[in-house]
Amino acid sequence: MLYDDVHKRWVPAGSEAPSISRVHIYHHPGANTFRVVGRKLQADQQNGRRLLRAMVINCPIVKGIKYNQATPNFHQWRDPKHVWGLNFGSMEDAALFADSMMHALQAL
Ligand SMILES: CC(=O)N[C@@H](Cc1ccccc1Cl)C(=O)N1CCC[C@]12C=C[C@@H]1CC[C@@H](C(=O)N3CC[C@@H]4C=C[C@H]5CC[C@H](C(=O)O)N5C(=O)[C@H]43)N1C2=O
């Protein structure tokens, strides 16, 4: 989710329709960079043929950001332009993701 600062509310990232997405943290070993990448689980029909699993988040993990675990299954962080929020399907998923995020932040 992205925080809409104008209307003071969270909106689904990547599209107007809320969707279940799978979110990964990718590490680029060469550059030692990390990114949060999420794609919708449900493929969208595009002109009846190709199936797209739209990207809902593609955000570099910047050294020194504060990863805020606002609740056991809602975590959030700021980048220069956005405030990102992840509403996890389970507390276990949230803990796993947080673990990877903290690992990435320590490795930067
Ligand atoms: C100082 C600051 O930026 N603080 C941030 C949190 C934060 C702290 C530290 C590092 C990074 C971050 Cl993003 C902050 O408080 N923010 C960022 C924009 C929105 C918010 C500012 C005010 C509101 C108050 C309530 C809280 C919030 O939005 N929450 C708390 C957890 C809750 C969980 C789920 C989401 C989903 C829908 C529901 C809602 O918006 O109705 N909601 C919320 O209400 C979320 N808020 C925030 O998270």
mmCIF file with all atom_site columns, N, CA, C and O in Angstrom, residues 63-84:
data_model
loop_
_atom_site.group_PDB
_atom_site.id
_atom_site.type_symbol
_atom_site.label_atom_id
_atom_site.label_alt_id
_atom_site.label_comp_id
_atom_site.label_asym_id
_atom_site.label_entity_id
_atom_site.label_seq_id
_atom_site.pdbx_PDB_ins_code
_atom_site.Cartn_x
_atom_site.Cartn_y
_atom_site.Cartn_z
_atom_site.occupancy
_atom_site.B_iso_or_equiv
_atom_site.pdbx_formal_charge
_atom_site.auth_seq_id
_atom_site.auth_comp_id
_atom_site.auth_asym_id
_atom_site.auth_atom_id
_atom_site.pdbx_PDB_model_num
ATOM 1  N N  . LYS A 1 63 ? 19.934 2.493  2.415  1.00 0.00 ? 63 LYS A N  1
ATOM 2  C CA . LYS A 1 63 ? 20.686 2.344  3.679  1.00 0.00 ? 63 LYS A CA 1
ATOM 3  C C  . LYS A 1 63 ? 20.149 3.330  4.719  1.00 0.00 ? 63 LYS A C  1
ATOM 4  O O  . LYS A 1 63 ? 19.893 4.492  4.399  1.00 0.00 ? 63 LYS A O  1
ATOM 5  N N  . GLY A 1 64 ? 19.919 2.834  5.925  1.00 0.00 ? 64 GLY A N  1
ATOM 6  C CA . GLY A 1 64 ? 19.546 3.747  7.008  1.00 0.00 ? 64 GLY A CA 1
ATOM 7  C C  . GLY A 1 64 ? 18.058 4.006  7.152  1.00 0.00 ? 64 GLY A C  1
ATOM 8  O O  . GLY A 1 64 ? 17.644 4.696  8.080  1.00 0.00 ? 64 GLY A O  1
ATOM 9  N N  . ILE A 1 65 ? 17.218 3.425  6.273  1.00 0.00 ? 65 ILE A N  1
ATOM 10 C CA . ILE A 1 65 ? 15.780 3.687  6.470  1.00 0.00 ? 65 ILE A CA 1
ATOM 11 C C  . ILE A 1 65 ? 15.311 2.994  7.750  1.00 0.00 ? 65 ILE A C  1
ATOM 12 O O  . ILE A 1 65 ? 15.895 2.025  8.214  1.00 0.00 ? 65 ILE A O  1
ATOM 13 N N  . LYS A 1 66 ? 14.255 3.552  8.327  1.00 0.00 ? 66 LYS A N  1
ATOM 14 C CA . LYS A 1 66 ? 13.675 2.942  9.513  1.00 0.00 ? 66 LYS A CA 1
ATOM 15 C C  . LYS A 1 66 ? 12.492 2.081  9.080  1.00 0.00 ? 66 LYS A C  1
ATOM 16 O O  . LYS A 1 66 ? 11.556 2.584  8.469  1.00 0.00 ? 66 LYS A O  1
ATOM 17 N N  . TYR A 1 67 ? 12.574 0.797  9.361  1.00 0.00 ? 67 TYR A N  1
ATOM 18 C CA . TYR A 1 67 ? 11.488 -0.137 9.010  1.00 0.00 ? 67 TYR A CA 1
ATOM 19 C C  . TYR A 1 67 ? 10.592 -0.228 10.236 1.00 0.00 ? 67 TYR A C  1
ATOM 20 O O  . TYR A 1 67 ? 11.004 -0.709 11.281 1.00 0.00 ? 67 TYR A O  1
ATOM 21 N N  . ASN A 1 68 ? 9.366  0.305  10.103 1.00 0.00 ? 68 ASN A N  1
ATOM 22 C CA . ASN A 1 68 ? 8.484  0.392  11.271 1.00 0.00 ? 68 ASN A CA 1
ATOM 23 C C  . ASN A 1 68 ? 7.455  -0.731 11.287 1.00 0.00 ? 68 ASN A C  1
ATOM 24 O O  . ASN A 1 68 ? 6.651  -0.848 10.377 1.00 0.00 ? 68 ASN A O  1
ATOM 25 N N  . GLN A 1 69 ? 7.528  -1.587 12.328 1.00 0.00 ? 69 GLN A N  1
ATOM 26 C CA . GLN A 1 69 ? 6.552  -2.670 12.429 1.00 0.00 ? 69 GLN A CA 1
ATOM 27 C C  . GLN A 1 69 ? 5.370  -2.127 13.245 1.00 0.00 ? 69 GLN A C  1
ATOM 28 O O  . GLN A 1 69 ? 5.276  -2.323 14.454 1.00 0.00 ? 69 GLN A O  1
ATOM 29 N N  . ALA A 1 70 ? 4.500  -1.383 12.534 1.00 0.00 ? 70 ALA A N  1
ATOM 30 C CA . ALA A 1 70 ? 3.398  -0.677 13.218 1.00 0.00 ? 70 ALA A CA 1
ATOM 31 C C  . ALA A 1 70 ? 2.496  -1.664 13.966 1.00 0.00 ? 70 ALA A C  1
ATOM 32 O O  . ALA A 1 70 ? 2.070  -1.409 15.092 1.00 0.00 ? 70 ALA A O  1
ATOM 33 N N  . THR A 1 71 ? 2.195  -2.786 13.352 1.00 0.00 ? 71 THR A N  1
ATOM 34 C CA . THR A 1 71 ? 1.442  -3.856 14.031 1.00 0.00 ? 71 THR A CA 1
ATOM 35 C C  . THR A 1 71 ? 2.101  -5.179 13.621 1.00 0.00 ? 71 THR A C  1
ATOM 36 O O  . THR A 1 71 ? 2.943  -5.199 12.721 1.00 0.00 ? 71 THR A O  1
ATOM 37 N N  . PRO A 1 72 ? 1.731  -6.297 14.263 1.00 0.00 ? 72 PRO A N  1
ATOM 38 C CA . PRO A 1 72 ? 2.358  -7.578 13.902 1.00 0.00 ? 72 PRO A CA 1
ATOM 39 C C  . PRO A 1 72 ? 2.206  -7.944 12.420 1.00 0.00 ? 72 PRO A C  1
ATOM 40 O O  . PRO A 1 72 ? 3.001  -8.718 11.888 1.00 0.00 ? 72 PRO A O  1
ATOM 41 N N  . ASN A 1 73 ? 1.190  -7.380 11.732 1.00 0.00 ? 73 ASN A N  1
ATOM 42 C CA . ASN A 1 73 ? 1.098  -7.735 10.302 1.00 0.00 ? 73 ASN A CA 1
ATOM 43 C C  . ASN A 1 73 ? 0.976  -6.529 9.376  1.00 0.00 ? 73 ASN A C  1
ATOM 44 O O  . ASN A 1 73 ? 0.598  -6.677 8.219  1.00 0.00 ? 73 ASN A O  1
ATOM 45 N N  . PHE A 1 74 ? 1.311  -5.339 9.912  1.00 0.00 ? 74 PHE A N  1
ATOM 46 C CA . PHE A 1 74 ? 1.361  -4.164 9.027  1.00 0.00 ? 74 PHE A CA 1
ATOM 47 C C  . PHE A 1 74 ? 2.680  -3.440 9.279  1.00 0.00 ? 74 PHE A C  1
ATOM 48 O O  . PHE A 1 74 ? 2.887  -2.872 10.359 1.00 0.00 ? 74 PHE A O  1
ATOM 49 N N  . HIS A 1 75 ? 3.580  -3.508 8.300  1.00 0.00 ? 75 HIS A N  1
ATOM 50 C CA . HIS A 1 75 ? 4.880  -2.861 8.434  1.00 0.00 ? 75 HIS A CA 1
ATOM 51 C C  . HIS A 1 75 ? 4.986  -1.748 7.393  1.00 0.00 ? 75 HIS A C  1
ATOM 52 O O  . HIS A 1 75 ? 4.300  -1.792 6.361  1.00 0.00 ? 75 HIS A O  1
ATOM 53 N N  . GLN A 1 76 ? 5.825  -0.769 7.672  1.00 0.00 ? 76 GLN A N  1
ATOM 54 C CA . GLN A 1 76 ? 5.868  0.410  6.801  1.00 0.00 ? 76 GLN A CA 1
ATOM 55 C C  . GLN A 1 76 ? 7.254  1.029  6.836  1.00 0.00 ? 76 GLN A C  1
ATOM 56 O O  . GLN A 1 76 ? 8.038  0.837  7.758  1.00 0.00 ? 76 GLN A O  1
ATOM 57 N N  . TRP A 1 77 ? 7.555  1.760  5.766  1.00 0.00 ? 77 TRP A N  1
ATOM 58 C CA . TRP A 1 77 ? 8.809  2.517  5.701  1.00 0.00 ? 77 TRP A CA 1
ATOM 59 C C  . TRP A 1 77 ? 8.620  3.674  4.723  1.00 0.00 ? 77 TRP A C  1
ATOM 60 O O  . TRP A 1 77 ? 7.687  3.675  3.927  1.00 0.00 ? 77 TRP A O  1
ATOM 61 N N  . ARG A 1 78 ? 9.509  4.680  4.858  1.00 0.00 ? 78 ARG A N  1
ATOM 62 C CA . ARG A 1 78 ? 9.456  5.854  3.970  1.00 0.00 ? 78 ARG A CA 1
ATOM 63 C C  . ARG A 1 78 ? 10.586 5.776  2.960  1.00 0.00 ? 78 ARG A C  1
ATOM 64 O O  . ARG A 1 78 ? 11.677 5.326  3.277  1.00 0.00 ? 78 ARG A O  1
ATOM 65 N N  . ASP A 1 79 ? 10.330 6.230  1.727  1.00 0.00 ? 79 ASP A N  1
ATOM 66 C CA . ASP A 1 79 ? 11.450 6.574  0.827  1.00 0.00 ? 79 ASP A CA 1
ATOM 67 C C  . ASP A 1 79 ? 11.256 8.051  0.502  1.00 0.00 ? 79 ASP A C  1
ATOM 68 O O  . ASP A 1 79 ? 10.254 8.638  0.914  1.00 0.00 ? 79 ASP A O  1
ATOM 69 N N  . PRO A 1 80 ? 12.219 8.678  -0.245 1.00 0.00 ? 80 PRO A N  1
ATOM 70 C CA . PRO A 1 80 ? 12.091 10.133 -0.432 1.00 0.00 ? 80 PRO A CA 1
ATOM 71 C C  . PRO A 1 80 ? 10.710 10.563 -0.941 1.00 0.00 ? 80 PRO A C  1
ATOM 72 O O  . PRO A 1 80 ? 10.242 11.648 -0.623 1.00 0.00 ? 80 PRO A O  1
ATOM 73 N N  . LYS A 1 81 ? 10.066 9.690  -1.734 1.00 0.00 ? 81 LYS A N  1
ATOM 74 C CA . LYS A 1 81 ? 8.798  10.153 -2.336 1.00 0.00 ? 81 LYS A CA 1
ATOM 75 C C  . LYS A 1 81 ? 7.572  9.507  -1.709 1.00 0.00 ? 81 LYS A C  1
ATOM 76 O O  . LYS A 1 81 ? 6.476  10.060 -1.788 1.00 0.00 ? 81 LYS A O  1
ATOM 77 N N  . HIS A 1 82 ? 7.718  8.291  -1.169 1.00 0.00 ? 82 HIS A N  1
ATOM 78 C CA . HIS A 1 82 ? 6.508  7.560  -0.760 1.00 0.00 ? 82 HIS A CA 1
ATOM 79 C C  . HIS A 1 82 ? 6.626  7.056  0.663  1.00 0.00 ? 82 HIS A C  1
ATOM 80 O O  . HIS A 1 82 ? 7.719  6.904  1.195  1.00 0.00 ? 82 HIS A O  1
ATOM 81 N N  . VAL A 1 83 ? 5.464  6.736  1.219  1.00 0.00 ? 83 VAL A N  1
ATOM 82 C CA . VAL A 1 83 ? 5.421  5.920  2.426  1.00 0.00 ? 83 VAL A CA 1
ATOM 83 C C  . VAL A 1 83 ? 4.782  4.596  2.000  1.00 0.00 ? 83 VAL A C  1
ATOM 84 O O  . VAL A 1 83 ? 3.668  4.586  1.462  1.00 0.00 ? 83 VAL A O  1
ATOM 85 N N  . TRP A 1 84 ? 5.524  3.510  2.183  1.00 0.00 ? 84 TRP A N  1
ATOM 86 C CA . TRP A 1 84 ? 5.044  2.182  1.794  1.00 0.00 ? 84 TRP A CA 1
ATOM 87 C C  . TRP A 1 84 ? 4.501  1.455  3.008  1.00 0.00 ? 84 TRP A C  1
ATOM 88 O O  . TRP A 1 84 ? 5.048  1.581  4.107  1.00 0.00 ? 84 TRP A O  1
#
